[in-house]
Amino acid sequence: GENVEQHPSTLSVQEGDSAVIKCTYSDSASNYFPWYKQELGKRPQLIIDIRSNVGEKKDQRIAVTLNKTAKHFSLHITETQPEDSAVYFCAAGGGADGLTFGKGTHLIIQP
Amino acid sequence: GAVVSQHPSWVICKSGTSVKIECRSLDFQATTMFWYRQFPKQSLMLMATSNEGSKATYEQGVEKDKFLINHASLTLSTLTVTSAHPEDSSFYICSARDPGQARGEYFGPGTRLTVT
């Protein structure tokens, strides 16, 4: 089955700086890579996703890049704000299967 | 985006009893729903795939006789935790796919189960 590794587990950045979270996956059949933001006690919220036929996608301050050959994808958040503090999960999947999640990154935005 | 609801949002039950959790897609029909479990400060772990009109597919290590899944309609899947024990205490989250949209899974708000 799929295996997703996510790094770092904790990331602390100054407000206004950029944050980068990286994930690798193992199953070359995976073709869908979403990123979720989860605040304490709440459901994961989809913030951006990318499919395997695209190398990069951007939505305002958030961008995701995908390298299919190396089987890794990254989340980039620019101009970080206090409300960006949360746990971020990457995931990989596609087809009829559910998603395999990374272990999560606790992002802390320092004022 | 698509809306998925879950009920109840939290439940406390005694050890040995059973608890049923409902997951509904409110504005679309979902032939496939997924059940995840999340322990405190951990990631989401896929438990099973629920397919409308057929048996659920369970992930390795998940007991199908303990976690009963029924997907009786295109908008409702239920997860029943049978003979619950304290170690079953967790956050249970369902998700559903809207076949009419290109984006992936939409999560329900989750159910926090505490077994005493």
XYZ file of C-alpha atoms in Angstrom:
227
model
C 0.000 0.000 0.000
C 0.845 3.673 -0.003
C 3.236 5.160 2.547
C 3.478 8.908 3.082
C 6.306 10.569 4.983
C 5.973 14.169 6.122
C 8.615 16.583 7.464
C 9.117 18.433 9.664
C 6.848 17.383 12.513
C 7.043 20.891 13.996
C 7.847 24.119 12.200
C 8.161 27.507 13.843
C 8.499 30.614 11.676
C 8.327 34.344 12.236
C 5.179 36.087 11.112
C 5.645 37.270 7.543
C 8.217 34.615 6.666
C 7.581 31.602 4.449
C 6.912 28.034 5.566
C 7.641 24.893 3.589
C 6.394 21.401 4.436
C 7.578 18.392 2.474
C 6.090 14.973 1.822
C 7.181 11.866 -0.011
C 5.026 8.991 -1.181
C 5.778 5.453 -2.255
C 3.020 4.319 -4.622
C 3.577 5.540 -8.170
C -0.112 4.840 -8.870
C -1.183 7.682 -6.567
C -2.405 10.597 -8.629
C -4.065 12.947 -6.168
C -2.238 14.947 -3.484
C -4.304 17.162 -1.184
C -3.167 19.261 1.752
C -5.357 19.709 4.794
C -5.281 22.191 7.653
C -6.658 20.992 10.964
C -7.312 23.139 13.993
C -7.658 21.536 17.397
C -10.804 19.439 17.713
C -12.037 20.274 14.232
C -12.272 18.470 10.938
C -9.481 18.682 8.377
C -10.079 21.443 5.867
C -8.833 21.075 2.320
C -6.600 24.045 1.525
C -5.080 23.054 -1.798
C -4.660 19.964 -3.915
C -2.783 18.872 -6.997
C -3.150 16.056 -9.468
C -0.312 14.167 -11.054
C -0.682 15.822 -14.445
C 0.330 19.183 -12.969
C 3.672 20.213 -11.473
C 2.648 23.291 -9.533
C -0.493 25.006 -8.328
C -0.937 28.297 -6.531
C -3.797 29.872 -4.617
C -2.950 33.292 -3.179
C -0.368 32.711 -0.410
C -0.433 28.931 -0.740
C 1.298 26.843 -3.383
C 1.969 23.168 -3.901
C 4.659 21.603 -6.051
C 4.817 17.995 -7.216
C 7.768 16.005 -8.507
C 6.403 12.717 -9.806
C 9.790 11.308 -10.672
C 11.106 11.782 -7.162
C 7.689 11.071 -5.621
C 7.634 14.135 -3.455
C 5.391 17.150 -3.074
C 5.624 20.285 -0.970
C 3.390 22.929 0.538
C 4.591 26.530 0.475
C 2.947 29.258 2.540
C 4.220 32.797 2.003
C 3.720 35.881 4.165
C 2.617 33.742 7.085
C 0.018 35.111 9.485
C -0.983 34.082 13.032
C -4.129 32.387 11.720
C -1.930 30.022 9.709
C -0.969 28.292 12.972
C -2.438 24.773 12.857
C -1.542 21.193 12.036
C -1.077 20.535 8.330
C -1.443 17.099 6.777
C -0.389 15.976 3.342
C -2.083 12.986 1.767
C -1.778 10.803 -1.289
C -4.300 8.660 -3.079
C -6.486 8.339 -6.085
C -8.782 5.909 -7.782
C -11.179 4.069 -5.527
C -9.001 4.053 -2.442
C -9.089 6.339 0.550
C -6.277 8.748 1.306
C -3.048 7.901 3.088
C -2.036 10.750 5.356
C 1.337 11.960 6.522
C 1.879 12.287 10.261
C 1.268 16.002 10.230
C 3.254 19.190 10.777
C 2.497 21.507 13.654
C 3.044 24.978 12.211
C 3.643 27.730 14.742
C 3.674 31.347 13.614
C 5.692 33.491 16.016
C 4.450 37.103 16.313
C -18.043 22.851 -1.594
C -19.821 19.616 -0.764
C -21.232 19.213 2.747
C -20.828 16.148 4.908
C -22.457 15.863 8.315
C -21.828 13.484 11.157
C -23.904 12.557 14.167
C -23.387 12.598 17.058
C -20.567 15.103 17.468
C -19.564 13.487 20.724
C -20.650 10.470 22.737
C -19.715 8.886 26.051
C -20.536 5.241 26.553
C -19.772 2.500 29.013
C -17.354 -0.299 28.268
C -19.090 -3.226 26.576
C -21.846 -1.208 24.923
C -22.212 -0.365 21.227
C -22.257 3.053 19.605
C -23.528 4.020 16.163
C -22.138 6.991 14.242
C -23.869 8.377 11.158
C -22.251 10.078 8.193
C -24.385 11.885 5.633
C -23.648 13.671 2.395
C -26.091 16.564 2.375
C -25.967 17.956 -1.130
C -24.601 15.156 -3.257
C -24.796 11.396 -3.643
C -21.753 9.498 -2.481
C -21.245 5.980 -3.732
C -18.091 5.810 -1.630
C -17.488 7.023 1.893
C -14.458 6.531 4.087
C -14.052 6.128 7.822
C -10.937 7.414 9.573
C -9.801 7.358 13.179
C -7.589 9.960 14.779
C -5.974 9.556 18.198
C -4.830 12.685 20.061
C -1.906 14.446 18.420
C -1.751 11.829 15.683
C -2.647 11.653 12.046
C -5.771 10.297 10.442
C -5.738 6.566 9.841
C -8.034 5.049 7.243
C -10.170 2.319 8.809
C -12.419 1.245 5.976
C -13.997 2.124 2.673
C -17.768 2.075 2.642
C -19.417 1.249 -0.687
C -23.117 1.762 -1.268
C -24.889 -1.536 -1.692
C -21.904 -3.750 -0.979
C -19.634 -4.819 1.847
C -17.108 -2.429 3.271
C -13.413 -2.884 2.632
C -11.365 -2.828 5.818
C -7.743 -1.791 6.202
C -5.255 -4.220 7.629
C -5.512 -4.466 11.381
C -9.075 -3.141 11.608
C -11.525 -5.716 12.981
C -14.551 -5.884 10.710
C -16.654 -7.613 13.381
C -15.941 -4.833 15.836
C -16.415 -1.885 13.505
C -19.590 -2.583 11.548
C -20.174 -0.418 8.497
C -23.435 -0.093 6.625
C -23.819 2.062 3.515
C -27.511 1.571 2.887
C -28.120 4.598 0.689
C -26.212 7.037 -1.483
C -26.245 9.644 1.265
C -25.770 7.657 4.468
C -23.065 5.442 5.920
C -23.027 4.256 9.520
C -20.184 2.998 11.695
C -21.105 0.921 14.735
C -18.433 0.340 17.343
C -19.486 -2.894 19.033
C -18.490 -3.930 22.541
C -16.560 -0.711 22.975
C -13.503 -0.575 25.206
C -11.547 2.405 26.554
C -8.883 1.907 23.876
C -11.564 2.606 21.252
C -11.820 6.151 22.557
C -10.856 8.354 19.636
C -11.977 10.943 17.099
C -13.854 9.205 14.274
C -14.150 11.138 11.022
C -15.948 10.160 7.867
C -15.404 11.533 4.401
C -17.220 11.315 1.135
C -16.409 11.911 -2.488
C -18.611 13.980 -4.715
C -18.367 12.313 -8.124
C -19.560 15.542 -9.708
C -16.541 17.508 -8.552
C -12.892 17.221 -9.447
C -11.703 17.815 -5.897
C -11.201 15.015 -3.479
C -12.711 14.056 -0.201
C -14.897 16.185 2.004
C -14.726 15.454 5.700
C -17.488 15.358 8.241
C -17.046 17.296 11.505
C -16.006 14.175 13.375
C -17.353 12.274 16.381
C -15.431 12.169 19.624
C -16.022 8.832 21.317
C -15.120 8.337 24.965
C -15.519 4.885 26.451
C -15.510 4.749 30.235
